[in-house]
């Protein structure tokens, strides 16, 4: 199978996967035994019970129209068709929790704060993890290997919020190296501004949450790389290289490149999944990012906000999965030649 056919086939597969994913995102919230209309008015508009019946009815209809709640009174298949139309137009409407702010605006405001702390942590953990795993695999059975594995397994036993709390206590409370929380110095800047002092403040405040996520993710990459590389170093083709007189340094480098492929696939996929993992860190460090918005949407059953966030996550996951498979076919020709013949 040619590389082009391989990529096209994978693209079709991931498009179908994306469609099923967004369909499940539509169905799952509606399976909850919960009435959006009664809950919405109970939590936000209890004052209606004190108004005359005619006035309350007029207010009810006006609010239903203003918030677009009439869409949730239609048959389920009509709701699904309207849901797909809104997704194609990227039109999610106003959020119930932050009315009248639209979901698109909320996501655009929250995404930079999540990206700032999540993606540097994922990249740092991956790069540091694969090289530390390579170091441990080459020195398998040595004191260095045992020390690295033991330290990281111990570190991996802590939930990410515990790691964050330890860092806050040591580096913020006790030694005052970094601030306790907030995305920037709220006493110096009342709102985000495009200036060098503000950027420095943002980067300075992002160190602790980024470090917390990095330390939490590091063990998985190190152990994964180590466990992938050790059996490869013992494969027959590696022994063949040694018998041919290939320097051990070159043998190790080829084993490293081969063992890197599964980790690289996991890295591209983790770029999407890491957003969900930021919820506890954003809460701990008081970051109003995507993880915080997701908790608000779930807690308040904010359908528009929930639809927008789930659409973004499903899209990121399918795109990252497709990129991982496509790049694997380029990096490792076996994926797009021999191994895909039966797909």
mmCIF file of N, CA and C in Angstrom, residues 65-157:
data_model
loop_
_atom_site.group_PDB
_atom_site.id
_atom_site.type_symbol
_atom_site.label_atom_id
_atom_site.label_comp_id
_atom_site.label_asym_id
_atom_site.label_seq_id
_atom_site.Cartn_x
_atom_site.Cartn_y
_atom_site.Cartn_z
ATOM 1 N N UNK A 65 -36.789 32.420 25.140
ATOM 2 C CA UNK A 65 -36.381 32.895 23.824
ATOM 3 C C UNK A 65 -34.967 33.477 23.869
ATOM 4 N N UNK A 66 -34.669 34.234 24.927
ATOM 5 C CA UNK A 66 -33.371 34.902 25.031
ATOM 6 C C UNK A 66 -32.233 33.891 25.170
ATOM 7 N N UNK A 67 -32.441 32.879 25.967
ATOM 8 C CA UNK A 67 -31.395 31.888 26.208
ATOM 9 C C UNK A 67 -31.401 30.766 25.166
ATOM 10 N N UNK A 68 -32.381 30.752 24.288
ATOM 11 C CA UNK A 68 -32.456 29.687 23.300
ATOM 12 C C UNK A 68 -32.900 28.372 23.891
ATOM 13 N N UNK A 69 -33.623 28.420 25.002
ATOM 14 C CA UNK A 69 -34.037 27.183 25.667
ATOM 15 C C UNK A 69 -35.126 26.432 24.898
ATOM 16 N N UNK A 70 -35.765 27.133 23.971
ATOM 17 C CA UNK A 70 -36.813 26.464 23.189
ATOM 18 C C UNK A 70 -36.258 25.279 22.400
ATOM 19 N N UNK A 71 -34.959 25.326 22.090
ATOM 20 C CA UNK A 71 -34.341 24.229 21.333
ATOM 21 C C UNK A 71 -34.389 22.917 22.108
ATOM 22 N N UNK A 72 -34.385 23.004 23.444
ATOM 23 C CA UNK A 72 -34.358 21.800 24.268
ATOM 24 C C UNK A 72 -35.752 21.261 24.561
ATOM 25 N N UNK A 73 -36.788 21.930 24.027
ATOM 26 C CA UNK A 73 -38.146 21.440 24.150
ATOM 27 C C UNK A 73 -38.594 20.680 22.909
ATOM 28 N N UNK A 74 -37.763 20.685 21.870
ATOM 29 C CA UNK A 74 -38.096 20.013 20.618
ATOM 30 C C UNK A 74 -37.768 18.534 20.705
ATOM 31 N N UNK A 75 -38.298 17.718 19.773
ATOM 32 C CA UNK A 75 -37.958 16.279 19.764
ATOM 33 C C UNK A 75 -36.446 16.068 19.667
ATOM 34 N N UNK A 76 -36.002 14.934 20.157
ATOM 35 C CA UNK A 76 -34.568 14.681 20.256
ATOM 36 C C UNK A 76 -33.891 14.682 18.892
ATOM 37 N N UNK A 77 -34.545 14.133 17.861
ATOM 38 C CA UNK A 77 -33.902 14.084 16.547
ATOM 39 C C UNK A 77 -33.765 15.490 15.949
ATOM 40 N N UNK A 78 -34.712 16.381 16.261
ATOM 41 C CA UNK A 78 -34.598 17.771 15.816
ATOM 42 C C UNK A 78 -33.436 18.459 16.539
ATOM 43 N N UNK A 79 -33.316 18.181 17.839
ATOM 44 C CA UNK A 79 -32.184 18.727 18.597
ATOM 45 C C UNK A 79 -30.845 18.258 18.006
ATOM 46 N N UNK A 80 -30.805 16.989 17.583
ATOM 47 C CA UNK A 80 -29.560 16.444 17.023
ATOM 48 C C UNK A 80 -29.218 17.112 15.698
ATOM 49 N N UNK A 81 -30.213 17.315 14.845
ATOM 50 C CA UNK A 81 -29.971 17.984 13.559
ATOM 51 C C UNK A 81 -29.486 19.417 13.786
ATOM 52 N N UNK A 82 -30.145 20.129 14.703
ATOM 53 C CA UNK A 82 -29.716 21.497 15.017
ATOM 54 C C UNK A 82 -28.323 21.512 15.635
ATOM 55 N N UNK A 83 -28.023 20.495 16.419
ATOM 56 C CA UNK A 83 -26.693 20.362 17.034
ATOM 57 C C UNK A 83 -25.614 20.226 15.967
ATOM 58 N N UNK A 84 -25.858 19.391 14.961
ATOM 59 C CA UNK A 84 -24.884 19.217 13.883
ATOM 60 C C UNK A 84 -24.737 20.493 13.058
ATOM 61 N N UNK A 85 -25.839 21.192 12.817
ATOM 62 C CA UNK A 85 -25.762 22.450 12.080
ATOM 63 C C UNK A 85 -24.933 23.481 12.832
ATOM 64 N N UNK A 86 -25.151 23.571 14.126
ATOM 65 C CA UNK A 86 -24.392 24.525 14.940
ATOM 66 C C UNK A 86 -22.910 24.176 14.958
ATOM 67 N N UNK A 87 -22.584 22.880 14.981
ATOM 68 C CA UNK A 87 -21.182 22.475 14.971
ATOM 69 C C UNK A 87 -20.509 22.856 13.661
ATOM 70 N N UNK A 88 -21.203 22.669 12.552
ATOM 71 C CA UNK A 88 -20.631 23.025 11.250
ATOM 72 C C UNK A 88 -20.365 24.519 11.157
ATOM 73 N N UNK A 89 -21.196 25.307 11.805
ATOM 74 C CA UNK A 89 -21.019 26.765 11.800
ATOM 75 C C UNK A 89 -20.182 27.250 12.983
ATOM 76 N N UNK A 90 -19.750 26.307 13.850
ATOM 77 C CA UNK A 90 -19.029 26.651 15.087
ATOM 78 C C UNK A 90 -19.819 27.682 15.890
ATOM 79 N N UNK A 91 -21.103 27.483 15.972
ATOM 80 C CA UNK A 91 -22.002 28.397 16.674
ATOM 81 C C UNK A 91 -22.631 27.649 17.841
ATOM 82 N N UNK A 92 -22.146 27.938 19.049
ATOM 83 C CA UNK A 92 -22.620 27.226 20.235
ATOM 84 C C UNK A 92 -23.580 28.061 21.077
ATOM 85 N N UNK A 93 -23.728 29.332 20.744
ATOM 86 C CA UNK A 93 -24.671 30.181 21.456
ATOM 87 C C UNK A 93 -24.106 30.692 22.779
ATOM 88 N N UNK A 94 -24.934 31.409 23.555
ATOM 89 C CA UNK A 94 -24.483 31.938 24.847
ATOM 90 C C UNK A 94 -24.435 30.844 25.908
ATOM 91 N N UNK A 95 -23.523 31.018 26.828
ATOM 92 C CA UNK A 95 -23.417 30.088 27.951
ATOM 93 C C UNK A 95 -24.499 30.385 28.972
ATOM 94 N N UNK A 96 -25.081 29.340 29.573
ATOM 95 C CA UNK A 96 -26.052 29.539 30.640
ATOM 96 C C UNK A 96 -25.379 30.143 31.882
ATOM 97 N N UNK A 97 -24.173 29.684 32.169
ATOM 98 C CA UNK A 97 -23.485 30.093 33.391
ATOM 99 C C UNK A 97 -22.911 31.498 33.297
ATOM 100 N N UNK A 98 -22.582 31.952 32.098
ATOM 101 C CA UNK A 98 -21.945 33.260 31.919
ATOM 102 C C UNK A 98 -22.742 34.138 30.952
ATOM 103 N N UNK A 99 -24.053 33.946 30.919
ATOM 104 C CA UNK A 99 -24.894 34.706 29.995
ATOM 105 C C UNK A 99 -24.682 36.213 30.201
ATOM 106 N N UNK A 100 -24.568 37.012 29.109
ATOM 107 C CA UNK A 100 -24.801 36.670 27.696
ATOM 108 C C UNK A 100 -23.533 36.343 26.916
ATOM 109 N N UNK A 101 -22.414 36.062 27.609
ATOM 110 C CA UNK A 101 -21.162 35.753 26.910
ATOM 111 C C UNK A 101 -21.304 34.449 26.129
ATOM 112 N N UNK A 102 -20.833 34.460 24.894
ATOM 113 C CA UNK A 102 -20.951 33.263 24.058
ATOM 114 C C UNK A 102 -19.903 32.230 24.442
ATOM 115 N N UNK A 103 -20.182 30.985 24.086
ATOM 116 C CA UNK A 103 -19.254 29.887 24.365
ATOM 117 C C UNK A 103 -17.944 30.089 23.618
ATOM 118 N N UNK A 104 -18.015 30.556 22.381
ATOM 119 C CA UNK A 104 -16.798 30.797 21.605
ATOM 120 C C UNK A 104 -15.884 31.794 22.307
ATOM 121 N N UNK A 105 -16.474 32.842 22.864
ATOM 122 C CA UNK A 105 -15.676 33.847 23.576
ATOM 123 C C UNK A 105 -15.047 33.259 24.833
ATOM 124 N N UNK A 106 -15.808 32.467 25.578
ATOM 125 C CA UNK A 106 -15.277 31.866 26.804
ATOM 126 C C UNK A 106 -14.106 30.939 26.509
ATOM 127 N N UNK A 107 -14.253 30.112 25.472
ATOM 128 C CA UNK A 107 -13.170 29.185 25.113
ATOM 129 C C UNK A 107 -11.948 29.959 24.637
ATOM 130 N N UNK A 108 -12.170 31.002 23.854
ATOM 131 C CA UNK A 108 -11.046 31.806 23.365
ATOM 132 C C UNK A 108 -10.318 32.505 24.513
ATOM 133 N N UNK A 109 -11.046 32.907 25.552
ATOM 134 C CA UNK A 109 -10.421 33.556 26.697
ATOM 135 C C UNK A 109 -9.699 32.561 27.601
ATOM 136 N N UNK A 110 -10.245 31.351 27.722
ATOM 137 C CA UNK A 110 -9.679 30.371 28.656
ATOM 138 C C UNK A 110 -8.538 29.553 28.049
ATOM 139 N N UNK A 111 -8.586 29.310 26.737
ATOM 140 C CA UNK A 111 -7.603 28.425 26.099
ATOM 141 C C UNK A 111 -6.157 28.867 26.307
ATOM 142 N N UNK A 112 -5.820 30.169 26.161
ATOM 143 C CA UNK A 112 -4.405 30.548 26.342
ATOM 144 C C UNK A 112 -3.843 30.197 27.707
ATOM 145 N N UNK A 113 -4.651 30.299 28.771
ATOM 146 C CA UNK A 113 -4.144 29.987 30.108
ATOM 147 C C UNK A 113 -3.868 28.493 30.257
ATOM 148 N N UNK A 114 -4.721 27.655 29.664
ATOM 149 C CA UNK A 114 -4.482 26.216 29.711
ATOM 150 C C UNK A 114 -3.281 25.830 28.865
ATOM 151 N N UNK A 115 -3.204 26.379 27.657
ATOM 152 C CA UNK A 115 -2.080 26.072 26.764
ATOM 153 C C UNK A 115 -0.762 26.478 27.409
ATOM 154 N N UNK A 116 -0.766 27.606 28.120
ATOM 155 C CA UNK A 116 0.455 28.130 28.726
ATOM 156 C C UNK A 116 1.072 27.168 29.730
ATOM 157 N N UNK A 117 0.244 26.465 30.503
ATOM 158 C CA UNK A 117 0.789 25.588 31.538
ATOM 159 C C UNK A 117 0.800 24.121 31.125
ATOM 160 N N UNK A 118 -0.093 23.721 30.210
ATOM 161 C CA UNK A 118 -0.217 22.296 29.874
ATOM 162 C C UNK A 118 0.801 21.879 28.825
ATOM 163 N N UNK A 119 0.859 22.570 27.706
ATOM 164 C CA UNK A 119 1.707 22.105 26.608
ATOM 165 C C UNK A 119 3.206 22.196 26.901
ATOM 166 N N UNK A 120 3.704 23.253 27.560
ATOM 167 C CA UNK A 120 5.117 23.200 27.970
ATOM 168 C C UNK A 120 5.413 22.037 28.910
ATOM 169 N N UNK A 121 4.443 21.709 29.792
ATOM 170 C CA UNK A 121 4.646 20.583 30.711
ATOM 171 C C UNK A 121 4.682 19.261 29.957
ATOM 172 N N UNK A 122 3.787 19.085 28.977
ATOM 173 C CA UNK A 122 3.765 17.843 28.202
ATOM 174 C C UNK A 122 5.053 17.681 27.407
ATOM 175 N N UNK A 123 5.502 18.743 26.767
ATOM 176 C CA UNK A 123 6.736 18.678 25.969
ATOM 177 C C UNK A 123 7.943 18.413 26.861
ATOM 178 N N UNK A 124 8.023 19.132 27.988
ATOM 179 C CA UNK A 124 9.157 18.947 28.897
ATOM 180 C C UNK A 124 9.186 17.537 29.469
ATOM 181 N N UNK A 125 8.020 17.021 29.860
ATOM 182 C CA UNK A 125 7.964 15.669 30.419
ATOM 183 C C UNK A 125 8.336 14.633 29.367
ATOM 184 N N UNK A 126 7.893 14.831 28.133
ATOM 185 C CA UNK A 126 8.206 13.873 27.073
ATOM 186 C C UNK A 126 9.698 13.874 26.744
ATOM 187 N N UNK A 127 10.254 15.059 26.506
ATOM 188 C CA UNK A 127 11.676 15.154 26.139
ATOM 189 C C UNK A 127 12.559 14.647 27.278
ATOM 190 N N UNK A 128 12.290 15.128 28.485
ATOM 191 C CA UNK A 128 13.076 14.653 29.620
ATOM 192 C C UNK A 128 12.871 13.174 29.891
ATOM 193 N N UNK A 129 11.641 12.700 29.715
ATOM 194 C CA UNK A 129 11.334 11.302 30.004
ATOM 195 C C UNK A 129 12.011 10.325 29.064
ATOM 196 N N UNK A 130 12.010 10.626 27.750
ATOM 197 C CA UNK A 130 12.595 9.676 26.806
ATOM 198 C C UNK A 130 14.116 9.596 26.978
ATOM 199 N N UNK A 131 14.746 10.719 27.303
ATOM 200 C CA UNK A 131 16.202 10.669 27.479
ATOM 201 C C UNK A 131 16.585 10.047 28.814
ATOM 202 N N UNK A 132 15.794 10.277 29.839
ATOM 203 C CA UNK A 132 16.053 9.594 31.113
ATOM 204 C C UNK A 132 15.764 8.102 30.980
ATOM 205 N N UNK A 133 14.727 7.729 30.206
ATOM 206 C CA UNK A 133 14.458 6.316 29.966
ATOM 207 C C UNK A 133 15.567 5.649 29.174
ATOM 208 N N UNK A 134 16.116 6.381 28.198
ATOM 209 C CA UNK A 134 17.258 5.852 27.430
ATOM 210 C C UNK A 134 18.450 5.618 28.352
ATOM 211 N N UNK A 135 18.703 6.586 29.245
ATOM 212 C CA UNK A 135 19.812 6.463 30.192
ATOM 213 C C UNK A 135 19.633 5.242 31.085
ATOM 214 N N UNK A 136 18.408 5.032 31.575
ATOM 215 C CA UNK A 136 18.153 3.898 32.467
ATOM 216 C C UNK A 136 18.238 2.575 31.721
ATOM 217 N N UNK A 137 17.778 2.536 30.459
ATOM 218 C CA UNK A 137 17.810 1.287 29.687
ATOM 219 C C UNK A 137 19.239 0.871 29.372
ATOM 220 N N UNK A 138 20.077 1.831 29.000
ATOM 221 C CA UNK A 138 21.472 1.522 28.679
ATOM 222 C C UNK A 138 22.207 1.005 29.911
ATOM 223 N N UNK A 139 21.865 1.531 31.067
ATOM 224 C CA UNK A 139 22.518 1.125 32.326
ATOM 225 C C UNK A 139 21.616 0.202 33.145
ATOM 226 N N UNK A 140 20.925 -0.674 32.467
ATOM 227 C CA UNK A 140 20.003 -1.584 33.136
ATOM 228 C C UNK A 140 20.731 -2.419 34.184
ATOM 229 N N UNK A 141 20.136 -2.488 35.375
ATOM 230 C CA UNK A 141 20.726 -3.274 36.453
ATOM 231 C C UNK A 141 21.750 -2.529 37.279
ATOM 232 N N UNK A 142 22.107 -1.308 36.856
ATOM 233 C CA UNK A 142 23.093 -0.541 37.613
ATOM 234 C C UNK A 142 22.413 0.230 38.735
ATOM 235 N N UNK A 143 23.229 0.855 39.584
ATOM 236 C CA UNK A 143 22.682 1.658 40.671
ATOM 237 C C UNK A 143 21.897 2.849 40.128
ATOM 238 N N UNK A 144 22.370 3.434 39.002
ATOM 239 C CA UNK A 144 21.668 4.559 38.390
ATOM 240 C C UNK A 144 20.278 4.139 37.914
ATOM 241 N N UNK A 145 20.190 2.960 37.329
ATOM 242 C CA UNK A 145 18.909 2.464 36.845
ATOM 243 C C UNK A 145 17.933 2.291 38.002
ATOM 244 N N UNK A 146 18.370 1.642 39.069
ATOM 245 C CA UNK A 146 17.506 1.435 40.229
ATOM 246 C C UNK A 146 17.102 2.766 40.859
ATOM 247 N N UNK A 147 18.035 3.713 40.917
ATOM 248 C CA UNK A 147 17.739 5.007 41.536
ATOM 249 C C UNK A 147 16.691 5.772 40.734
ATOM 250 N N UNK A 148 16.847 5.794 39.401
ATOM 251 C CA UNK A 148 15.904 6.522 38.555
ATOM 252 C C UNK A 148 14.514 5.903 38.634
ATOM 253 N N UNK A 149 14.449 4.575 38.506
ATOM 254 C CA UNK A 149 13.155 3.896 38.513
ATOM 255 C C UNK A 149 12.463 4.044 39.870
ATOM 256 N N UNK A 150 13.215 3.850 40.948
ATOM 257 C CA UNK A 150 12.627 3.939 42.285
ATOM 258 C C UNK A 150 12.123 5.352 42.571
ATOM 259 N N UNK A 151 12.922 6.358 42.220
ATOM 260 C CA UNK A 151 12.527 7.745 42.489
ATOM 261 C C UNK A 151 11.270 8.122 41.712
ATOM 262 N N UNK A 152 11.199 7.706 40.457
ATOM 263 C CA UNK A 152 10.060 8.082 39.630
ATOM 264 C C UNK A 152 8.802 7.297 40.012
ATOM 265 N N UNK A 153 8.961 6.046 40.378
ATOM 266 C CA UNK A 153 7.791 5.286 40.825
ATOM 267 C C UNK A 153 7.247 5.866 42.124
ATOM 268 N N UNK A 154 8.136 6.313 42.988
ATOM 269 C CA UNK A 154 7.685 6.970 44.223
ATOM 270 C C UNK A 154 6.965 8.277 43.897
ATOM 271 N N UNK A 155 7.529 9.050 42.979
ATOM 272 C CA UNK A 155 6.917 10.316 42.586
ATOM 273 C C UNK A 155 5.565 10.095 41.927
ATOM 274 N N UNK A 156 5.430 9.005 41.188
ATOM 275 C CA UNK A 156 4.193 8.731 40.460
ATOM 276 C C UNK A 156 3.047 8.303 41.375
ATOM 277 N N UNK A 157 3.351 7.979 42.623
ATOM 278 C CA UNK A 157 2.292 7.579 43.553
ATOM 279 C C UNK A 157 1.469 8.775 44.034
#
